[in-house]
PDB file of C-alpha atoms in Angstrom:
ATOM      1  CA  GLU A   1      -0.074   0.203   0.092  1.00 62.00           C
ATOM      2  CA  THR A   2       2.894   2.217   0.528  1.00 64.00           C
ATOM      3  CA  LEU A   3       4.069   1.670  -2.951  1.00 62.00           C
ATOM      4  CA  LEU A   4       1.233   2.454  -4.558  1.00 59.00           C
ATOM      5  CA  ALA A   5       0.683   5.468  -2.412  1.00 62.00           C
ATOM      6  CA  TYR A   6       4.156   7.316  -3.858  1.00 60.00           C
ATOM      7  CA  THR A   7       4.052   5.444  -7.387  1.00 59.00           C
ATOM      8  CA  GLN A   8       0.427   6.736  -8.539  1.00 59.00           C
ATOM      9  CA  PRO A   9       0.401   7.810 -11.972  1.00 55.00           C
ATOM     10  CA  ILE A  10       0.413  11.750 -12.350  1.00 56.00           C
ATOM     11  CA  SER A  11      -0.355  12.999 -15.722  1.00 53.00           C
ATOM     12  CA  SER A  12      -1.186  16.616 -16.369  1.00 54.00           C
ATOM     13  CA  ALA A  13      -1.966  16.309 -19.692  1.00 54.00           C
ATOM     14  CA  PRO A  14      -4.855  13.802 -20.894  1.00 50.00           C
ATOM     15  CA  SER A  15      -3.282  10.448 -22.295  1.00 57.00           C
ATOM     16  CA  SER A  16      -4.503   7.030 -22.706  1.00 64.00           C
ATOM     17  CA  GLU A  17      -4.107   4.177 -19.910  1.00 60.00           C
ATOM     18  CA  THR A  18      -1.248   2.272 -21.790  1.00 64.00           C
ATOM     19  CA  GLU A  19       0.685   5.695 -21.733  1.00 66.00           C
ATOM     20  CA  ALA A  20      -0.364   6.536 -18.093  1.00 59.00           C
ATOM     21  CA  LEU A  21       0.983   3.297 -17.352  1.00 64.00           C
ATOM     22  CA  ASN A  22       4.147   3.092 -18.716  1.00 67.00           C
ATOM     23  CA  LYS A  23       4.873   6.879 -17.127  1.00 69.00           C
ATOM     24  CA  SER A  24       3.874   6.046 -13.764  1.00 74.00           C
ATOM     25  CA  LEU A  25       6.448   6.841 -11.008  1.00 79.00           C
ATOM     26  CA  TRP A  26       5.751   2.724 -10.287  1.00 79.00           C
ATOM     27  CA  THR A  27       6.884   1.774 -13.967  1.00 82.00           C
ATOM     28  CA  MET A  28      10.000   3.983 -13.723  1.00 84.00           C
ATOM     29  CA  MET A  29      10.992   2.515 -10.372  1.00 84.00           C
ATOM     30  CA  MET A  30      10.520  -0.972 -11.543  1.00 88.00           C
ATOM     31  CA  SER A  31      12.308  -0.802 -14.517  1.00 89.00           C
ATOM     32  CA  GLU A  32      15.453   0.747 -12.650  1.00 89.00           C
ATOM     33  CA  VAL A  33      15.215  -2.184 -10.020  1.00 90.00           C
ATOM     34  CA  ILE A  34      15.228  -4.756 -13.434  1.00 92.00           C
ATOM     35  CA  LYS A  35      18.011  -2.813 -14.549  1.00 92.00           C
ATOM     36  CA  TYR A  36      20.156  -2.459 -11.601  1.00 92.00           C
ATOM     37  CA  VAL A  37      19.536  -6.499 -11.068  1.00 92.00           C
ATOM     38  CA  THR A  38      21.562  -7.073 -14.726  1.00 90.00           C
ATOM     39  CA  THR A  39      24.480  -3.897 -14.294  1.00 91.00           C
ATOM     40  CA  GLY A  40      26.783  -6.523 -13.035  1.00 89.00           C
ATOM     41  CA  PRO A  41      27.251 -10.209 -11.329  1.00 90.00           C
ATOM     42  CA  HIS A  42      27.391  -8.313  -7.974  1.00 92.00           C
ATOM     43  CA  THR A  43      24.061  -6.738  -8.362  1.00 92.00           C
ATOM     44  CA  PHE A  44      22.244  -9.779  -9.247  1.00 94.00           C
ATOM     45  CA  VAL A  45      21.547 -11.773  -5.420  1.00 94.00           C
ATOM     46  CA  PRO A  46      21.061  -8.322  -4.154  1.00 94.00           C
ATOM     47  CA  GLY A  47      18.736  -6.717  -6.973  1.00 93.00           C
ATOM     48  CA  LEU A  48      16.620 -10.038  -6.974  1.00 95.00           C
ATOM     49  CA  LEU A  49      16.208  -9.426  -3.448  1.00 95.00           C
ATOM     50  CA  VAL A  50      15.006  -5.982  -3.749  1.00 92.00           C
ATOM     51  CA  LEU A  51      12.440  -7.621  -6.505  1.00 93.00           C
ATOM     52  CA  SER A  52      11.166 -10.552  -4.378  1.00 93.00           C
ATOM     53  CA  GLU A  53      10.313  -8.115  -1.601  1.00 92.00           C
ATOM     54  CA  LEU A  54       8.699  -5.974  -3.848  1.00 89.00           C
ATOM     55  CA  LEU A  55       6.387  -8.281  -5.604  1.00 89.00           C
ATOM     56  CA  PRO A  56       3.635  -9.738  -4.115  1.00 87.00           C
ATOM     57  CA  LEU A  57       3.622 -13.022  -2.471  1.00 82.00           C
ATOM     58  CA  PRO A  58       2.119 -15.957  -4.585  1.00 81.00           C
ATOM     59  CA  LEU A  59      -1.764 -17.480  -3.853  1.00 76.00           C
ATOM     60  CA  PRO A  60      -2.749 -18.995  -1.659  1.00 76.00           C
ATOM     61  CA  VAL A  61      -2.006 -16.925   1.191  1.00 74.00           C
ATOM     62  CA  GLN A  62      -1.262 -18.814   4.289  1.00 79.00           C
ATOM     63  CA  THR A  63      -4.260 -17.383   6.960  1.00 82.00           C
ATOM     64  CA  ARG A  64      -5.458 -18.927   9.966  1.00 86.00           C
ATOM     65  CA  MET A  65      -8.817 -17.850   9.268  1.00 88.00           C
ATOM     66  CA  PRO A  66     -10.794 -17.472   5.748  1.00 86.00           C
ATOM     67  CA  LEU A  67      -9.701 -13.370   4.310  1.00 83.00           C
ATOM     68  CA  PRO A  68     -12.962 -11.170   4.218  1.00 88.00           C
ATOM     69  CA  GLU A  69     -14.375 -10.779   0.650  1.00 90.00           C
ATOM     70  CA  ASP A  70     -12.897  -7.589   0.498  1.00 90.00           C
ATOM     71  CA  GLU A  71      -9.493  -8.703   1.395  1.00 87.00           C
ATOM     72  CA  VAL A  72      -9.552 -10.992  -1.241  1.00 85.00           C
ATOM     73  CA  LEU A  73     -10.845  -8.227  -3.833  1.00 88.00           C
ATOM     74  CA  ARG A  74      -8.242  -5.720  -2.753  1.00 86.00           C
ATOM     75  CA  ALA A  75      -5.437  -8.983  -3.408  1.00 84.00           C
ATOM     76  CA  VAL A  76      -6.860  -9.601  -7.018  1.00 85.00           C
ATOM     77  CA  ASN A  77      -6.964  -5.925  -7.699  1.00 86.00           C
ATOM     78  CA  GLY A  78      -3.547  -5.132  -6.422  1.00 85.00           C
ATOM     79  CA  ARG A  79      -2.198  -8.156  -8.811  1.00 87.00           C
ATOM     80  CA  LYS A  80      -3.868  -6.714 -11.748  1.00 87.00           C
ATOM     81  CA  LEU A  81      -2.423  -3.601 -11.205  1.00 85.00           C
ATOM     82  CA  TRP A  82       1.211  -5.133 -10.730  1.00 86.00           C
ATOM     83  CA  SER A  83       0.490  -7.109 -13.919  1.00 87.00           C
ATOM     84  CA  ALA A  84      -0.564  -4.040 -15.978  1.00 85.00           C
ATOM     85  CA  HIS A  85       2.863  -2.007 -14.379  1.00 83.00           C
ATOM     86  CA  LEU A  86       4.964  -4.987 -15.555  1.00 88.00           C
ATOM     87  CA  HIS A  87       3.581  -5.627 -19.024  1.00 88.00           C
ATOM     88  CA  SER A  88       5.702  -2.693 -20.424  1.00 88.00           C
ATOM     89  CA  LEU A  89       8.848  -4.423 -18.766  1.00 91.00           C
ATOM     90  CA  GLY A  90       8.464  -7.452 -20.407  1.00 91.00           C
ATOM     91  CA  SER A  91      11.447  -7.356 -22.579  1.00 92.00           C
ATOM     92  CA  GLY A  92      13.825  -6.404 -19.641  1.00 93.00           C
ATOM     93  CA  LEU A  93      12.235  -9.277 -17.681  1.00 94.00           C
ATOM     94  CA  GLN A  94      12.734 -11.418 -20.178  1.00 94.00           C
ATOM     95  CA  GLU A  95      16.453 -10.527 -20.441  1.00 93.00           C
ATOM     96  CA  LEU A  96      16.709 -10.751 -16.861  1.00 93.00           C
ATOM     97  CA  ILE A  97      15.830 -14.458 -17.123  1.00 94.00           C
ATOM     98  CA  ALA A  98      17.900 -15.110 -19.794  1.00 92.00           C
ATOM     99  CA  THR A  99      21.288 -13.675 -17.890  1.00 90.00           C
ATOM    100  CA  MET A 100      20.409 -15.557 -14.777  1.00 92.00           C
ATOM    101  CA  SER A 101      18.701 -18.635 -15.701  1.00 91.00           C
ATOM    102  CA  GLY A 102      22.149 -20.220 -17.187  1.00 87.00           C
ATOM    103  CA  SER A 103      23.979 -19.775 -13.915  1.00 89.00           C
ATOM    104  CA  SER A 104      25.363 -22.935 -11.532  1.00 89.00           C
ATOM    105  CA  PHE A 105      25.360 -20.728  -8.459  1.00 92.00           C
ATOM    106  CA  GLN A 106      22.272 -22.492  -6.884  1.00 92.00           C
ATOM    107  CA  PRO A 107      21.160 -19.632  -4.413  1.00 93.00           C
ATOM    108  CA  LEU A 108      20.916 -17.459  -7.557  1.00 94.00           C
ATOM    109  CA  LEU A 109      18.763 -20.317  -8.952  1.00 94.00           C
ATOM    110  CA  GLN A 110      16.484 -20.711  -6.177  1.00 95.00           C
ATOM    111  CA  LEU A 111      16.139 -16.787  -5.698  1.00 95.00           C
ATOM    112  CA  LEU A 112      15.421 -16.482  -9.474  1.00 95.00           C
ATOM    113  CA  ARG A 113      12.678 -19.493  -9.487  1.00 95.00           C
ATOM    114  CA  ARG A 114      11.400 -17.390  -6.595  1.00 95.00           C
ATOM    115  CA  VAL A 115      10.826 -14.274  -8.346  1.00 95.00           C
ATOM    116  CA  CYS A 116       9.434 -15.961 -11.525  1.00 95.00           C
ATOM    117  CA  VAL A 117       7.328 -17.645  -9.912  1.00 95.00           C
ATOM    118  CA  GLN A 118       5.965 -14.583  -8.084  1.00 94.00           C
ATOM    119  CA  LEU A 119       5.784 -12.842 -11.184  1.00 94.00           C
ATOM    120  CA  ALA A 120       3.678 -15.481 -13.212  1.00 93.00           C
ATOM    121  CA  ASP A 121       1.371 -15.908 -10.237  1.00 92.00           C
ATOM    122  CA  LEU A 122       0.255 -11.826 -10.912  1.00 91.00           C
ATOM    123  CA  ALA A 123      -1.666 -12.581 -14.048  1.00 90.00           C
ATOM    124  CA  ALA A 124      -1.547 -14.317 -17.334  1.00 91.00           C
ATOM    125  CA  PRO A 125      -0.085 -11.828 -19.287  1.00 92.00           C
ATOM    126  CA  THR A 126       2.876 -12.186 -16.851  1.00 93.00           C
ATOM    127  CA  ALA A 127       2.950 -15.809 -16.554  1.00 93.00           C
ATOM    128  CA  LEU A 128       3.241 -15.626 -20.536  1.00 94.00           C
ATOM    129  CA  ILE A 129       6.176 -13.264 -20.065  1.00 94.00           C
ATOM    130  CA  VAL A 130       7.979 -15.145 -17.897  1.00 95.00           C
ATOM    131  CA  SER A 131       7.668 -18.916 -19.993  1.00 95.00           C
ATOM    132  CA  ARG A 132       8.488 -16.889 -22.810  1.00 94.00           C
ATOM    133  CA  GLY A 133      11.374 -15.771 -21.200  1.00 94.00           C
ATOM    134  CA  VAL A 134      12.578 -19.115 -20.530  1.00 94.00           C
ATOM    135  CA  LEU A 135      11.546 -21.421 -23.229  1.00 94.00           C
ATOM    136  CA  ASP A 136      13.297 -18.651 -25.743  1.00 93.00           C
ATOM    137  CA  THR A 137      16.273 -19.224 -23.592  1.00 92.00           C
ATOM    138  CA  VAL A 138      16.066 -22.891 -23.541  1.00 92.00           C
ATOM    139  CA  LEU A 139      15.375 -23.119 -27.809  1.00 90.00           C
ATOM    140  CA  ALA A 140      18.360 -21.056 -28.032  1.00 89.00           C
ATOM    141  CA  SER A 141      20.852 -23.423 -26.196  1.00 89.00           C
ATOM    142  CA  LEU A 142      19.172 -26.733 -27.433  1.00 85.00           C
ATOM    143  CA  GLN A 143      19.696 -25.155 -30.834  1.00 84.00           C
ATOM    144  CA  ASN A 144      23.173 -23.743 -29.566  1.00 73.00           C
ATOM    145  CA  ILE A 145      22.567 -20.381 -30.448  1.00 53.00           C
ATOM    146  CA  SER A 146      23.725 -17.307 -29.102  1.00 47.00           C
ATOM    147  CA  PRO A 147      20.568 -15.358 -28.026  1.00 49.00           C
ATOM    148  CA  THR A 148      21.647 -12.176 -30.025  1.00 46.00           C
ATOM    149  CA  SER A 149      23.778 -14.522 -32.685  1.00 45.00           C
ATOM    150  CA  PRO A 150      21.367 -15.251 -35.697  1.00 48.00           C
ATOM    151  CA  GLN A 151      23.792 -18.222 -37.272  1.00 48.00           C
ATOM    152  CA  PRO A 152      23.599 -21.513 -35.556  1.00 51.00           C
ATOM    153  CA  ASN A 153      26.508 -23.352 -34.812  1.00 51.00           C
ATOM    154  CA  ASN A 154      26.147 -26.924 -36.029  1.00 51.00           C
ATOM    155  CA  SER A 155      29.034 -28.480 -34.071  1.00 52.00           C
ATOM    156  CA  LEU A 156      26.623 -30.711 -32.366  1.00 49.00           C
ATOM    157  CA  THR A 157      24.481 -33.159 -34.482  1.00 52.00           C
ATOM    158  CA  PRO A 158      20.590 -33.967 -33.433  1.00 55.00           C
ATOM    159  CA  GLU A 159      21.589 -37.460 -31.890  1.00 56.00           C
ATOM    160  CA  SER A 160      24.292 -35.833 -29.637  1.00 58.00           C
ATOM    161  CA  PRO A 161      23.517 -34.745 -25.714  1.00 68.00           C
ATOM    162  CA  CYS A 162      22.692 -31.190 -25.276  1.00 75.00           C
ATOM    163  CA  SER A 163      25.570 -29.259 -23.234  1.00 82.00           C
ATOM    164  CA  GLY A 164      26.076 -28.941 -19.829  1.00 82.00           C
ATOM    165  CA  HIS A 165      24.418 -24.954 -20.439  1.00 85.00           C
ATOM    166  CA  SER A 166      21.650 -26.752 -21.864  1.00 88.00           C
ATOM    167  CA  ALA A 167      20.609 -29.583 -18.943  1.00 88.00           C
ATOM    168  CA  ARG A 168      20.731 -26.417 -16.284  1.00 90.00           C
ATOM    169  CA  LEU A 169      17.753 -24.585 -18.281  1.00 92.00           C
ATOM    170  CA  LEU A 170      15.933 -27.542 -19.027  1.00 92.00           C
ATOM    171  CA  ASN A 171      16.281 -28.393 -15.019  1.00 92.00           C
ATOM    172  CA  PHE A 172      15.283 -24.894 -14.082  1.00 94.00           C
ATOM    173  CA  LEU A 173      12.311 -25.213 -16.572  1.00 94.00           C
ATOM    174  CA  ALA A 174      11.375 -28.277 -14.878  1.00 94.00           C
ATOM    175  CA  CYS A 175      11.100 -26.623 -11.302  1.00 93.00           C
ATOM    176  CA  LEU A 176       9.012 -23.816 -12.789  1.00 94.00           C
ATOM    177  CA  VAL A 177       6.568 -25.530 -14.108  1.00 94.00           C
ATOM    178  CA  THR A 178       5.727 -27.326 -11.219  1.00 94.00           C
ATOM    179  CA  HIS A 179       3.893 -24.177 -10.750  1.00 93.00           C
ATOM    180  CA  ALA A 180       0.098 -24.297 -12.282  1.00 91.00           C
ATOM    181  CA  SER A 181       0.480 -20.241 -13.310  1.00 91.00           C
ATOM    182  CA  VAL A 182       3.909 -21.219 -15.118  1.00 93.00           C
ATOM    183  CA  LYS A 183       2.828 -24.649 -16.345  1.00 94.00           C
ATOM    184  CA  SER A 184      -0.705 -23.527 -18.061  1.00 93.00           C
ATOM    185  CA  ALA A 185       1.626 -20.366 -19.404  1.00 94.00           C
ATOM    186  CA  VAL A 186       4.017 -22.983 -20.668  1.00 94.00           C
ATOM    187  CA  LEU A 187       1.066 -24.910 -22.286  1.00 93.00           C
ATOM    188  CA  HIS A 188      -0.310 -22.386 -23.835  1.00 93.00           C
ATOM    189  CA  LEU A 189       2.824 -21.230 -25.620  1.00 92.00           C
ATOM    190  CA  LEU A 190       3.699 -24.737 -26.990  1.00 91.00           C
ATOM    191  CA  ALA A 191       0.419 -25.426 -28.233  1.00 90.00           C
ATOM    192  CA  ARG A 192       0.552 -22.255 -30.098  1.00 82.00           C
ATOM    193  CA  GLY A 193       4.392 -22.510 -31.169  1.00 74.00           C
ATOM    194  CA  GLY A 194       5.467 -20.054 -29.826  1.00 56.00           C
ATOM    195  CA  ALA A 195       3.472 -17.453 -30.904  1.00 55.00           C
TER     196      ALA A 195
END
């Protein structure tokens, strides 16, 4: 609620809802956090910790007694707001996932998994962003293509086993699809052929 109070969109000129969301302090703040996370290896863990603390916890929220209807509605609306504000930052989030998902440092991977689950749990559009980021990275690795290089490296034959990097990425994907929101987004993307 504090974050929401200080990051409301302020617009003096009339603009579309999408423009207002893209120019809101909330979106700009999250953009800076995402940029900070990927500035260097020394910022990976602290940046992901900040991002994880900012994002709402995944559902269901554990409580001793069932939440009143107004609390449930407020939680759902907050998640929809988060998703709307993060939608324009999809490419940055996908780059963040691609950069870190192939790491062999387990604490970093566990923290990235937690952030990915938190993002995917917000709404279907953010689940698709997370799933597309992971699937694109896995596909590029399996095809032995650098994400920035358009030409495949044909040093591996189709019969040869995948590299250690590809195995780590597939393991990360397997861990993520144990969560319903990611699983449904991955199945949707696979059924549509990645479109």
